[in-house]
Amino acid sequence: MSTALVQGTERLKERLGPALAETDGGLVATPPDLDALAETMAIASEAGMRMLVQGHGLRLDWGNPVRADLTIATTALTRVLDYAPDDMVVTAEAGMTISDLNALLATRFQILPLEVPHPERTTLGGLVAAAPMSLARTGYGEVKDWLIGLSVVTPDGEVVKGGGKVVKNVAGYDLCKLYAGSLGTLGAIATVTFRVRPCWEATALLSARVPGQAAEAALEAVQTTALAPVVSALEVTEHAVRFTLGFDGFAETVDWQIGAATQVFEALGGEDLQVLRDGAALEARARLIPPLHGHQGFVVRCSVLPSDMLTFLEQARSRAHALGFEVKATGLAPHGTLWLQGNEQAPEKRAAWLREMRAIAAQGGGHATIEGRDGWPPVVDAFTLEELPRALMRRIQAGLDPRGLMAPGRFRLEGGAHGTP
Amino acid sequence: MERARLVADLQAIVGPDAVLHRPEELLAYDCDAYTIERAVPLVVVLPRSTAEVASVVRYCHERGLPFVPRGAGTGLSGGCLATEGGVMIALTRMTRLVELDLRNQRALVEAGLVNLRLTNAASPHGLHYAPDPSSQMACTIGGNVAENAGGPHTLKYGVTTNHVLGLEVVLPDGQIAWLGSRTDDSVGYDLRGLTVGSEGTFGIVTRAMVRLVPLPPGVKTMLAVFETVEAASNAVSALIAAGVLPAALEMMDRMIIQAVEASFQFGFPTDAEAVLIVELDGLEAGLDRQAIQTVAILEAQGAREVRLAKDEAERGRLWMARKKAVGCVGRLAPSKVTQDGVIPRSQLPSILKQIAEIGGRYGLRIANVFHAGDGNLHPIVLFDERDPEQVSRVVAAGQEILEACLAVGGSITGEHGIGVEKVGMMDRMFTPADLEVMRRLRDAFNPNGLCNPGKLLPIARTCVESRKRP
């Protein structure tokens, strides 16, 4: 360890006391408040320490691997700083979990309607930094649609803010968009401000299995429907596609849509129609969310044109078969988003498959991103970035984190060619 | 550089009919709809393609010439003002709807396409482009992207950034980049989201891939009439607090009502102090109950009358009146400035009182027509711009209104942008450290500062010298 690192560690011990732990995985700081977070980063930065900011560490394997000298956990930063129910706006520290926030909001019949895996262990800062896709995207959008302000600690320990506390605001550059999905690079998200919405009176869900030959027609029907589902998902297995539509709102609005959707699926030869209501519907929704990282396998999130989903999937599966493994898929029909889960362990086979899928996706302007980096060959990049966006990202990073201390290597901005399988 | 040489060079790029340089031609380009400040560009070019835009930008980049993008010039903050002269690049000849993809509910458009034309092309197919600024009959999609434009229906449907999937941008060195995606998701930093609302300081948007949204099957539009502004603003706060989610929730005060009535004879009650336009939309099922709930809240807050538009024609007239309201104010004074503050919605009653008080103190008439549902105020200050003394009072009153918005936790702009108008107020809302981050972001895209200089960010005093071009 360099002298600077040793001195930095000593200063951190002095500042943080028991909030600094030396673990098998290295130094872990858990600052007890926002001032301590900023001071921790100032000390670390002065010592030239590379930093990895995390919540409960659920999505640390998203993006490319990072080597850090200091892990900073936001898990002690759990306070609500401001909740104005009449304005439907809430500000909280980054370490609060989605579940805890929603428990608070529920007391005023409000909600942050983002449905991601493990809300009880997903912090708000992690939600912003990783920007996982929400199952209910069709009705309620993504994290960046709800984030209206944030404060960030820059790598050298200065607190800066973007956005504000009002639901409409175009003053200055939109830092909320920049930090959403920045995966711990650029700075540490310290506080977040979300607009929220009222809860709904009723919820219900309809799911139906559609035989292979009717699947394209059913896909088009749900993609261009006049109904207003908040969840519009599909699950693909060997011979059939199961469509699920979830509705929230007034009871009569939900009922009417269940009736109309039932007719649509019956006309398409849908089988095994199931209707679930209220709690059962919400539980079924939670089960639809793909796992964070593949159990004994992998998850790749693909984005294609909605109309191309089934043909893309067919290719994904036939390529996998040729390599000797299976792929199952969950998708968000109106968005062309597909989570492909493969049961292949061998890194080289995964890489060969991914290379083909990326080429196919790119033909339609789409892409394929690894969610969960474990088990992939080191050379494989989690992302596919085009040359100019990569250059812009590199310049942004050079501006906001000139010494490259925050989650270095996450996006592999250095090279153009290297890393693409 | 000698003007004749500049004109000849640019004509070689875009053709002789696409370069304006005579003083009388340039006059139309000396401001946008914010008319208090004016600056004439050296020359205006009207490219017809992305390649031509890129060539013009590269030409400017190589010679250190400032350049400014411009759409229809309907902006309200001087965002396309040629503050340092230079080359103005007007996108108004790039108006193609390149691709209308009905199945995937998206469209690829050139930056100069007029907002309403996109909706008109999509609506026969049951779709529309949701952001609907009041200037939508004239303003361009490229300008909307630059300002992250809103409109009445963005209360429910979201502003421009929520509807843009990807952007083709000519970067300030002339390279052509695609930011975001052609599909719904992008990879890496959200360069698309950062560029939307960057007010033309990151480059020149030449194409946009935008979402189209299904037209709602059911719509109910109501006009609620109030005896006092306070009661109307209380009603707005009560609707939001009750969790009603209207598609649009707009307020007009008496001065506006009278101006609109004089122009349109819609039948607005000219004795009322304020009216609200409340629009509910969605599936027919449930819409009635939502309407009943809404009317009950409006009446409980003292609405003396709630009138429901009886058909599409009446609804159309109501929206026409609302969207033309700012124009109707032209009857009342020779000049006007439309302010654009935002406040938390619960603060509406008190802020409107403060605005009236500020108007009184400066001896200025202030009319209000605005997006009440999202707390986005548009106080319209009436004056005569030929009188410099009045102009200075208008500027001072505007600043005081924005200070009042900031004091309750608001913002100095909700949809019009900073431009040149509010650049002096950025340090009231942001700290030097906040602004430094923004400066570094601008420098990442626009390192020489040639692309739309003088907008959005105040010049850091320490950097003034180093930023001067040779």
Short mmCIF file of N, CA and C in Angstrom, two decimals, chain A residues 86-88 133 137 144-145 154 158-161 163 165-175 177-178 181-182 185-186 197-198 201 219-220 223-224 226-228 250-253 256-257 301-307 334-335 337 364-367 369 383-385 388-389 392-393 395-397 399-400 402 411 413, chain B residues 103-106 147-148 151 154 161-162 171 175-179 181-194 198 201-202 240-241 243 245 283 285-286 289-290 293 342-346 371 374 376 409-418 426 429-431 433-434 437-438 440-442 444-445 456-457:
data_model
loop_
_atom_site.label_atom_id
_atom_site.label_comp_id
_atom_site.label_asym_id
_atom_site.label_seq_id
_atom_site.Cartn_x
_atom_site.Cartn_y
_atom_site.Cartn_z
N ASP A 86 -49.12 17.17 0.02
CA ASP A 86 -50.02 17.98 -0.82
C ASP A 86 -49.36 18.36 -2.15
N ASP A 87 -48.04 18.38 -2.17
CA ASP A 87 -47.33 18.64 -3.43
C ASP A 87 -46.93 17.35 -4.12
N MET A 88 -47.12 16.23 -3.43
CA MET A 88 -46.70 14.92 -3.92
C MET A 88 -45.22 14.90 -4.30
N MET A 133 -34.88 -1.37 -14.82
CA MET A 133 -36.16 -1.20 -15.50
C MET A 133 -37.30 -1.62 -14.57
N ARG A 137 -43.45 -0.25 -16.21
CA ARG A 137 -43.00 0.86 -17.05
C ARG A 137 -44.08 1.39 -17.98
N LYS A 144 -36.13 7.71 -14.08
CA LYS A 144 -35.84 9.10 -14.48
C LYS A 144 -37.10 9.90 -14.74
N ASP A 145 -38.23 9.23 -14.86
CA ASP A 145 -39.49 9.96 -15.00
C ASP A 145 -39.99 10.49 -13.66
N THR A 154 -19.26 15.27 -5.11
CA THR A 154 -18.29 15.10 -6.18
C THR A 154 -17.11 14.30 -5.64
N GLU A 158 -17.16 17.73 -2.60
CA GLU A 158 -18.02 18.92 -2.64
C GLU A 158 -19.46 18.48 -2.94
N VAL A 159 -20.42 19.14 -2.29
CA VAL A 159 -21.82 18.78 -2.53
C VAL A 159 -22.39 19.68 -3.62
N VAL A 160 -22.94 19.07 -4.66
CA VAL A 160 -23.59 19.86 -5.71
C VAL A 160 -25.00 19.31 -5.91
N LYS A 161 -25.86 20.17 -6.45
CA LYS A 161 -27.24 19.71 -6.66
C LYS A 161 -27.68 19.96 -8.09
N GLY A 163 -31.53 19.87 -10.55
CA GLY A 163 -32.99 19.83 -10.47
C GLY A 163 -33.48 20.62 -9.27
N LYS A 165 -37.24 20.85 -6.36
CA LYS A 165 -38.33 20.20 -5.64
C LYS A 165 -39.67 20.46 -6.31
N VAL A 166 -39.64 20.96 -7.53
CA VAL A 166 -40.89 21.20 -8.24
C VAL A 166 -40.99 20.25 -9.42
N VAL A 167 -42.24 19.96 -9.82
CA VAL A 167 -42.45 18.88 -10.77
C VAL A 167 -42.11 19.28 -12.20
N LYS A 168 -41.90 20.55 -12.42
CA LYS A 168 -41.57 21.01 -13.78
C LYS A 168 -40.46 22.02 -13.63
N ASN A 169 -39.35 21.82 -14.34
CA ASN A 169 -38.18 22.63 -14.05
C ASN A 169 -37.17 22.44 -15.17
N VAL A 170 -36.80 23.52 -15.84
CA VAL A 170 -35.78 23.39 -16.89
C VAL A 170 -34.59 24.31 -16.64
N ALA A 171 -34.38 24.68 -15.37
CA ALA A 171 -33.27 25.58 -15.07
C ALA A 171 -31.95 24.80 -15.06
N GLY A 172 -31.09 25.11 -15.99
CA GLY A 172 -29.78 24.45 -16.04
C GLY A 172 -29.85 23.09 -16.69
N TYR A 173 -28.70 22.44 -16.78
CA TYR A 173 -28.68 21.11 -17.39
C TYR A 173 -29.35 20.10 -16.47
N ASP A 174 -29.90 19.06 -17.07
CA ASP A 174 -30.71 18.09 -16.35
C ASP A 174 -29.80 17.01 -15.73
N LEU A 175 -29.24 17.34 -14.56
CA LEU A 175 -28.30 16.42 -13.91
C LEU A 175 -28.98 15.12 -13.49
N LYS A 177 -30.93 13.33 -15.21
CA LYS A 177 -30.80 12.37 -16.31
C LYS A 177 -29.38 11.82 -16.36
N LEU A 178 -28.41 12.68 -16.11
CA LEU A 178 -27.01 12.24 -16.19
C LEU A 178 -26.70 11.18 -15.13
N GLY A 181 -28.53 5.97 -13.93
CA GLY A 181 -27.85 4.98 -14.76
C GLY A 181 -26.35 5.19 -14.85
N SER A 182 -25.80 6.08 -14.02
CA SER A 182 -24.36 6.37 -14.10
C SER A 182 -23.53 5.34 -13.33
N THR A 185 -20.34 6.06 -11.13
CA THR A 185 -19.27 6.91 -11.65
C THR A 185 -19.69 8.36 -11.41
N LEU A 186 -18.82 9.30 -11.61
CA LEU A 186 -19.07 10.75 -11.56
C LEU A 186 -19.22 11.33 -10.16
N ARG A 197 -47.07 9.65 -6.69
CA ARG A 197 -48.45 9.73 -7.21
C ARG A 197 -49.42 9.10 -6.21
N PRO A 198 -50.71 9.35 -6.41
CA PRO A 198 -51.68 8.72 -5.52
C PRO A 198 -51.73 7.21 -5.77
N GLU A 201 -57.36 2.73 -6.48
CA GLU A 201 -58.45 2.09 -5.75
C GLU A 201 -58.48 0.58 -5.96
N LEU A 219 -49.14 -10.09 -29.95
CA LEU A 219 -48.15 -9.06 -29.62
C LEU A 219 -48.58 -7.71 -30.20
N GLU A 220 -48.97 -7.74 -31.46
CA GLU A 220 -49.40 -6.49 -32.09
C GLU A 220 -50.63 -5.94 -31.38
N GLN A 223 -49.58 -4.34 -28.18
CA GLN A 223 -48.73 -3.16 -28.39
C GLN A 223 -49.52 -1.96 -28.90
N THR A 224 -50.61 -2.23 -29.59
CA THR A 224 -51.36 -1.11 -30.17
C THR A 224 -52.74 -0.98 -29.53
N ALA A 226 -56.02 -0.07 -27.32
CA ALA A 226 -56.64 1.17 -26.85
C ALA A 226 -56.83 1.12 -25.34
N LEU A 227 -56.53 -0.01 -24.73
CA LEU A 227 -56.63 -0.10 -23.27
C LEU A 227 -55.43 0.63 -22.66
N ALA A 228 -55.44 0.76 -21.34
CA ALA A 228 -54.34 1.46 -20.67
C ALA A 228 -53.71 0.59 -19.60
N PHE A 250 -59.60 3.28 -10.93
CA PHE A 250 -60.95 3.12 -10.38
C PHE A 250 -61.43 1.69 -10.65
N ALA A 251 -62.27 1.17 -9.76
CA ALA A 251 -62.74 -0.21 -9.91
C ALA A 251 -63.40 -0.42 -11.26
N GLU A 252 -64.26 0.53 -11.67
CA GLU A 252 -64.99 0.29 -12.93
C GLU A 252 -64.06 0.35 -14.14
N THR A 253 -63.00 1.17 -14.03
CA THR A 253 -62.04 1.26 -15.14
C THR A 253 -61.27 -0.05 -15.27
N TRP A 256 -63.68 -2.92 -16.51
CA TRP A 256 -63.98 -2.80 -17.94
C TRP A 256 -62.80 -3.29 -18.78
N GLN A 257 -61.61 -2.95 -18.34
CA GLN A 257 -60.43 -3.35 -19.11
C GLN A 257 -60.19 -4.85 -19.04
N ARG A 301 -30.10 -7.98 -20.85
CA ARG A 301 -31.27 -7.14 -21.17
C ARG A 301 -31.09 -6.59 -22.59
N CYS A 302 -32.08 -6.91 -23.43
CA CYS A 302 -31.99 -6.48 -24.83
C CYS A 302 -33.04 -5.44 -25.12
N SER A 303 -32.71 -4.55 -26.02
CA SER A 303 -33.66 -3.53 -26.45
C SER A 303 -33.76 -3.60 -27.96
N VAL A 304 -34.97 -3.89 -28.44
CA VAL A 304 -35.20 -3.95 -29.89
C VAL A 304 -36.49 -3.18 -30.19
N LEU A 305 -36.80 -3.00 -31.46
CA LEU A 305 -38.09 -2.39 -31.78
C LEU A 305 -39.19 -3.32 -31.30
N PRO A 306 -40.26 -2.78 -30.73
CA PRO A 306 -41.33 -3.64 -30.22
C PRO A 306 -41.81 -4.67 -31.25
N SER A 307 -41.92 -4.26 -32.49
CA SER A 307 -42.43 -5.18 -33.51
C SER A 307 -41.46 -6.33 -33.80
N PRO A 334 -44.77 -3.27 -24.97
CA PRO A 334 -44.81 -2.00 -25.71
C PRO A 334 -43.45 -1.33 -25.86
N HIS A 335 -42.43 -1.84 -25.18
CA HIS A 335 -41.15 -1.13 -25.15
C HIS A 335 -40.03 -1.88 -25.87
N THR A 337 -38.41 -4.25 -24.71
CA THR A 337 -37.40 -4.64 -23.73
C THR A 337 -37.52 -6.14 -23.46
N GLY A 364 -31.34 -3.49 -36.05
CA GLY A 364 -32.55 -2.68 -35.89
C GLY A 364 -32.34 -1.52 -34.96
N GLY A 365 -31.09 -1.15 -34.71
CA GLY A 365 -30.82 -0.01 -33.84
C GLY A 365 -30.87 -0.36 -32.36
N GLY A 366 -30.89 -1.65 -32.05
CA GLY A 366 -31.00 -2.06 -30.65
C GLY A 366 -29.67 -2.50 -30.07
N HIS A 367 -29.72 -3.09 -28.91
CA HIS A 367 -28.49 -3.49 -28.22
C HIS A 367 -28.79 -4.52 -27.15
N THR A 369 -27.33 -5.69 -23.21
CA THR A 369 -26.48 -5.29 -22.08
C THR A 369 -26.50 -6.40 -21.03
N PHE A 383 -21.42 -3.50 -21.96
CA PHE A 383 -22.19 -2.57 -22.80
C PHE A 383 -21.66 -2.58 -24.23
N THR A 384 -22.48 -2.05 -25.12
CA THR A 384 -21.98 -1.73 -26.46
C THR A 384 -22.21 -0.24 -26.67
N LEU A 385 -21.13 0.49 -26.70
CA LEU A 385 -21.23 1.93 -26.89
C LEU A 385 -20.68 2.31 -28.26
N LEU A 388 -18.81 7.86 -30.90
CA LEU A 388 -18.97 9.25 -30.45
C LEU A 388 -19.61 9.37 -29.06
N PRO A 389 -20.69 8.61 -28.78
CA PRO A 389 -21.20 8.65 -27.40
C PRO A 389 -20.14 8.25 -26.37
N LEU A 392 -17.95 11.21 -25.83
CA LEU A 392 -18.63 12.22 -25.01
C LEU A 392 -18.66 11.80 -23.55
N MET A 393 -18.95 10.53 -23.31
CA MET A 393 -18.96 10.03 -21.93
C MET A 393 -17.58 10.18 -21.30
N ARG A 395 -15.38 12.42 -22.05
CA ARG A 395 -15.14 13.83 -21.75
C ARG A 395 -15.93 14.29 -20.52
N ILE A 396 -17.15 13.76 -20.38
CA ILE A 396 -17.94 14.09 -19.19
C ILE A 396 -17.24 13.56 -17.94
N GLN A 397 -16.78 12.33 -18.04
CA GLN A 397 -16.10 11.76 -16.88
C GLN A 397 -14.82 12.54 -16.56
N GLY A 399 -14.35 15.59 -17.01
CA GLY A 399 -14.74 16.86 -16.41
C GLY A 399 -15.17 16.72 -14.96
N LEU A 400 -15.95 15.68 -14.66
CA LEU A 400 -16.54 15.58 -13.32
C LEU A 400 -15.71 14.71 -12.38
N PRO A 402 -11.94 14.03 -12.76
CA PRO A 402 -10.72 14.11 -13.59
C PRO A 402 -9.68 13.05 -13.25
N PHE A 411 -17.52 1.67 -17.20
CA PHE A 411 -18.01 1.75 -18.59
C PHE A 411 -16.90 1.50 -19.62
N LEU A 413 -14.40 3.33 -20.71
CA LEU A 413 -14.46 4.45 -21.65
C LEU A 413 -13.14 4.66 -22.37
N ARG B 103 -46.85 1.14 -36.08
CA ARG B 103 -46.83 -0.09 -35.28
C ARG B 103 -46.03 0.12 -33.99
N ASN B 104 -44.90 0.80 -34.12
CA ASN B 104 -44.05 1.00 -32.94
C ASN B 104 -44.30 2.35 -32.27
N GLN B 105 -45.28 3.07 -32.75
CA GLN B 105 -45.73 4.31 -32.13
C GLN B 105 -44.58 5.29 -31.90
N ARG B 106 -43.88 5.58 -32.99
CA ARG B 106 -42.79 6.55 -32.91
C ARG B 106 -42.61 7.21 -34.27
N GLU B 147 -35.41 23.40 -25.57
CA GLU B 147 -35.94 24.03 -24.36
C GLU B 147 -36.59 23.02 -23.42
N ASN B 148 -36.69 21.76 -23.81
CA ASN B 148 -37.48 20.77 -23.06
C ASN B 148 -38.89 21.33 -22.83
N GLY B 151 -46.28 22.39 -22.01
CA GLY B 151 -47.58 22.65 -22.58
C GLY B 151 -48.63 22.21 -21.59
N THR B 154 -48.85 18.41 -20.56
CA THR B 154 -47.69 17.73 -19.98
C THR B 154 -47.92 17.41 -18.52
N THR B 161 -38.80 15.83 -22.78
CA THR B 161 -37.80 14.78 -22.50
C THR B 161 -38.43 13.40 -22.33
N ASN B 162 -39.68 13.36 -21.89
CA ASN B 162 -40.35 12.08 -21.71
C ASN B 162 -40.79 11.46 -23.04
N LEU B 171 -22.41 17.90 -33.51
CA LEU B 171 -21.63 18.40 -32.39
C LEU B 171 -20.88 19.67 -32.81
N GLN B 175 -18.98 16.98 -36.14
CA GLN B 175 -19.24 15.54 -36.21
C GLN B 175 -20.72 15.28 -35.96
N ILE B 176 -21.22 14.23 -36.59
CA ILE B 176 -22.64 13.89 -36.44
C ILE B 176 -22.77 12.69 -35.50
N ALA B 177 -23.48 12.89 -34.39
CA ALA B 177 -23.62 11.82 -33.40
C ALA B 177 -25.10 11.45 -33.26
N TRP B 178 -25.34 10.20 -32.92
CA TRP B 178 -26.70 9.80 -32.53
C TRP B 178 -26.66 9.58 -31.03
N LEU B 179 -27.48 10.33 -30.29
CA LEU B 179 -27.51 10.23 -28.83
C LEU B 179 -28.83 9.58 -28.42
N SER B 181 -31.27 6.35 -28.41
CA SER B 181 -31.45 5.11 -29.13
C SER B 181 -32.54 5.26 -30.18
N ARG B 182 -32.63 4.27 -31.06
CA ARG B 182 -33.78 4.18 -31.94
C ARG B 182 -34.84 3.31 -31.28
N THR B 183 -34.41 2.53 -30.30
CA THR B 183 -35.34 1.73 -29.53
C THR B 183 -35.65 2.50 -28.24
N ASP B 184 -36.35 1.85 -27.30
CA ASP B 184 -36.80 2.58 -26.12
C ASP B 184 -35.70 2.81 -25.08
N ASP B 185 -34.66 2.00 -25.12
CA ASP B 185 -33.64 2.08 -24.08
C ASP B 185 -32.30 2.46 -24.70
N SER B 186 -31.50 3.18 -23.93
CA SER B 186 -30.17 3.50 -24.44
C SER B 186 -29.13 2.93 -23.49
N VAL B 187 -27.87 3.04 -23.87
CA VAL B 187 -26.77 2.44 -23.13
C VAL B 187 -25.85 3.55 -22.63
N GLY B 188 -25.34 3.40 -21.42
CA GLY B 188 -24.37 4.37 -20.91
C GLY B 188 -25.06 5.60 -20.34
N TYR B 189 -24.30 6.68 -20.20
CA TYR B 189 -24.88 7.91 -19.68
C TYR B 189 -26.03 8.34 -20.59
N ASP B 190 -27.03 8.96 -20.00
CA ASP B 190 -28.19 9.38 -20.78
C ASP B 190 -27.88 10.70 -21.49
N LEU B 191 -27.09 10.60 -22.56
CA LEU B 191 -26.68 11.80 -23.29
C LEU B 191 -27.88 12.46 -23.96
N ARG B 192 -28.86 11.65 -24.32
CA ARG B 192 -30.11 12.17 -24.87
C ARG B 192 -30.81 13.06 -23.83
N GLY B 193 -30.95 12.50 -22.60
CA GLY B 193 -31.65 13.24 -21.55
C GLY B 193 -30.92 14.51 -21.16
N LEU B 194 -29.60 14.46 -21.26
CA LEU B 194 -28.80 15.63 -20.92
C LEU B 194 -28.92 16.70 -22.01
N SER B 198 -30.87 21.47 -23.18
CA SER B 198 -29.56 22.11 -23.07
C SER B 198 -29.50 23.41 -23.87
N THR B 201 -26.78 24.48 -26.50
CA THR B 201 -25.38 24.73 -26.14
C THR B 201 -24.51 23.48 -26.28
N PHE B 202 -25.11 22.35 -26.66
CA PHE B 202 -24.34 21.10 -26.80
C PHE B 202 -24.09 20.75 -28.27
N ILE B 240 -55.09 18.65 -6.55
CA ILE B 240 -53.83 17.91 -6.53
C ILE B 240 -53.75 17.08 -5.24
N ALA B 241 -54.07 17.73 -4.12
CA ALA B 241 -53.96 17.04 -2.83
C ALA B 241 -54.92 15.85 -2.75
N GLY B 243 -55.54 13.90 -5.10
CA GLY B 243 -55.07 12.82 -5.95
C GLY B 243 -55.78 12.74 -7.29
N LEU B 245 -55.92 13.31 -11.05
CA LEU B 245 -54.84 13.49 -12.01
C LEU B 245 -55.42 13.95 -13.35
N LEU B 283 -59.96 6.23 -20.47
CA LEU B 283 -61.01 5.33 -20.92
C LEU B 283 -62.35 5.87 -20.43
N ALA B 285 -64.80 4.25 -19.19
CA ALA B 285 -65.16 3.64 -17.91
C ALA B 285 -64.39 4.34 -16.79
N GLY B 286 -65.12 4.90 -15.86
CA GLY B 286 -64.46 5.56 -14.74
C GLY B 286 -64.36 7.06 -14.92
N ARG B 289 -67.07 9.07 -12.94
CA ARG B 289 -66.85 9.20 -11.49
C ARG B 289 -65.75 10.24 -11.22
N GLN B 290 -64.73 10.22 -12.08
CA GLN B 290 -63.65 11.19 -11.92
C GLN B 290 -64.20 12.61 -12.09
N GLN B 293 -66.24 13.60 -8.98
CA GLN B 293 -65.30 13.93 -7.90
C GLN B 293 -64.70 15.32 -8.12
N VAL B 342 -41.78 28.54 -11.31
CA VAL B 342 -42.47 27.33 -10.84
C VAL B 342 -42.44 27.33 -9.32
N ILE B 343 -43.53 26.86 -8.73
CA ILE B 343 -43.62 26.78 -7.26
C ILE B 343 -44.24 25.44 -6.88
N PRO B 344 -43.99 24.96 -5.66
CA PRO B 344 -44.73 23.79 -5.19
C PRO B 344 -46.22 24.12 -5.23
N ARG B 345 -47.03 23.16 -5.65
CA ARG B 345 -48.42 23.49 -5.98
C ARG B 345 -49.23 24.00 -4.80
N SER B 346 -48.84 23.59 -3.61
CA SER B 346 -49.58 24.05 -2.43
C SER B 346 -49.35 25.53 -2.17
N HIS B 371 -50.11 27.08 -16.27
CA HIS B 371 -50.30 25.65 -16.03
C HIS B 371 -50.37 25.42 -14.52
N ASP B 374 -49.27 21.96 -12.56
CA ASP B 374 -47.91 21.64 -12.14
C ASP B 374 -47.18 22.84 -11.54
N ASN B 376 -46.70 25.80 -12.59
CA ASN B 376 -45.88 26.56 -13.54
C ASN B 376 -46.59 27.87 -13.88
N GLY B 409 -39.14 27.50 -2.53
CA GLY B 409 -38.59 26.22 -2.99
C GLY B 409 -38.87 25.92 -4.44
N GLY B 410 -39.07 26.97 -5.24
CA GLY B 410 -39.43 26.76 -6.65
C GLY B 410 -38.25 26.90 -7.60
N SER B 411 -38.59 27.17 -8.85
CA SER B 411 -37.57 27.28 -9.90
C SER B 411 -37.84 28.53 -10.73
N ILE B 412 -36.77 29.02 -11.37
CA ILE B 412 -36.89 30.24 -12.17
C ILE B 412 -37.38 29.97 -13.59
N THR B 413 -37.48 28.71 -13.96
CA THR B 413 -38.10 28.42 -15.26
C THR B 413 -38.63 26.99 -15.30
N GLY B 414 -39.86 26.87 -15.81
CA GLY B 414 -40.50 25.55 -15.89
C GLY B 414 -40.47 24.97 -17.28
N GLU B 415 -40.45 25.87 -18.30
CA GLU B 415 -40.49 25.35 -19.67
C GLU B 415 -39.94 26.32 -20.70
N HIS B 416 -39.63 27.55 -20.33
CA HIS B 416 -39.15 28.52 -21.33
C HIS B 416 -37.63 28.55 -21.43
N GLY B 417 -36.95 28.07 -20.43
CA GLY B 417 -35.49 28.05 -20.48
C GLY B 417 -34.86 29.29 -19.86
N ILE B 418 -33.55 29.22 -19.70
CA ILE B 418 -32.77 30.31 -19.12
C ILE B 418 -32.42 31.34 -20.19
N MET B 426 -29.14 32.61 -12.53
CA MET B 426 -28.73 31.23 -12.27
C MET B 426 -28.01 31.11 -10.92
N MET B 429 -30.19 30.50 -7.93
CA MET B 429 -30.77 29.16 -7.76
C MET B 429 -29.70 28.10 -7.50
N PHE B 430 -28.51 28.35 -8.05
CA PHE B 430 -27.44 27.34 -7.94
C PHE B 430 -26.20 27.94 -7.30
N THR B 431 -25.45 27.11 -6.60
CA THR B 431 -24.20 27.56 -5.98
C THR B 431 -23.09 27.59 -7.03
N ALA B 433 -20.48 25.90 -7.02
CA ALA B 433 -20.08 24.51 -7.29
C ALA B 433 -21.06 23.84 -8.25
N ASP B 434 -22.37 24.09 -8.06
CA ASP B 434 -23.37 23.53 -8.98
C ASP B 434 -23.09 24.02 -10.40
N VAL B 437 -20.12 22.43 -12.17
CA VAL B 437 -20.42 21.12 -12.77
C VAL B 437 -21.09 21.31 -14.13
N MET B 438 -22.04 22.24 -14.18
CA MET B 438 -22.73 22.47 -15.46
C MET B 438 -21.76 23.00 -16.52
N ARG B 440 -18.62 22.34 -16.74
CA ARG B 440 -17.79 21.22 -17.23
C ARG B 440 -18.57 20.34 -18.20
N LEU B 441 -19.87 20.19 -17.93
CA LEU B 441 -20.70 19.41 -18.86
C LEU B 441 -20.76 20.11 -20.21
N ARG B 442 -20.96 21.43 -20.17
CA ARG B 442 -20.99 22.16 -21.44
C ARG B 442 -19.65 22.01 -22.17
N ALA B 444 -17.65 19.60 -22.07
CA ALA B 444 -17.48 18.26 -22.63
C ALA B 444 -18.06 18.19 -24.05
N PHE B 445 -19.17 18.89 -24.26
CA PHE B 445 -19.81 18.89 -25.58
C PHE B 445 -19.27 20.01 -26.46
N LEU B 456 -27.73 30.23 -20.91
CA LEU B 456 -27.91 29.24 -19.84
C LEU B 456 -26.94 29.42 -18.67
N LEU B 457 -25.65 29.56 -18.95
CA LEU B 457 -24.69 29.65 -17.85
C LEU B 457 -24.06 31.03 -17.78
#
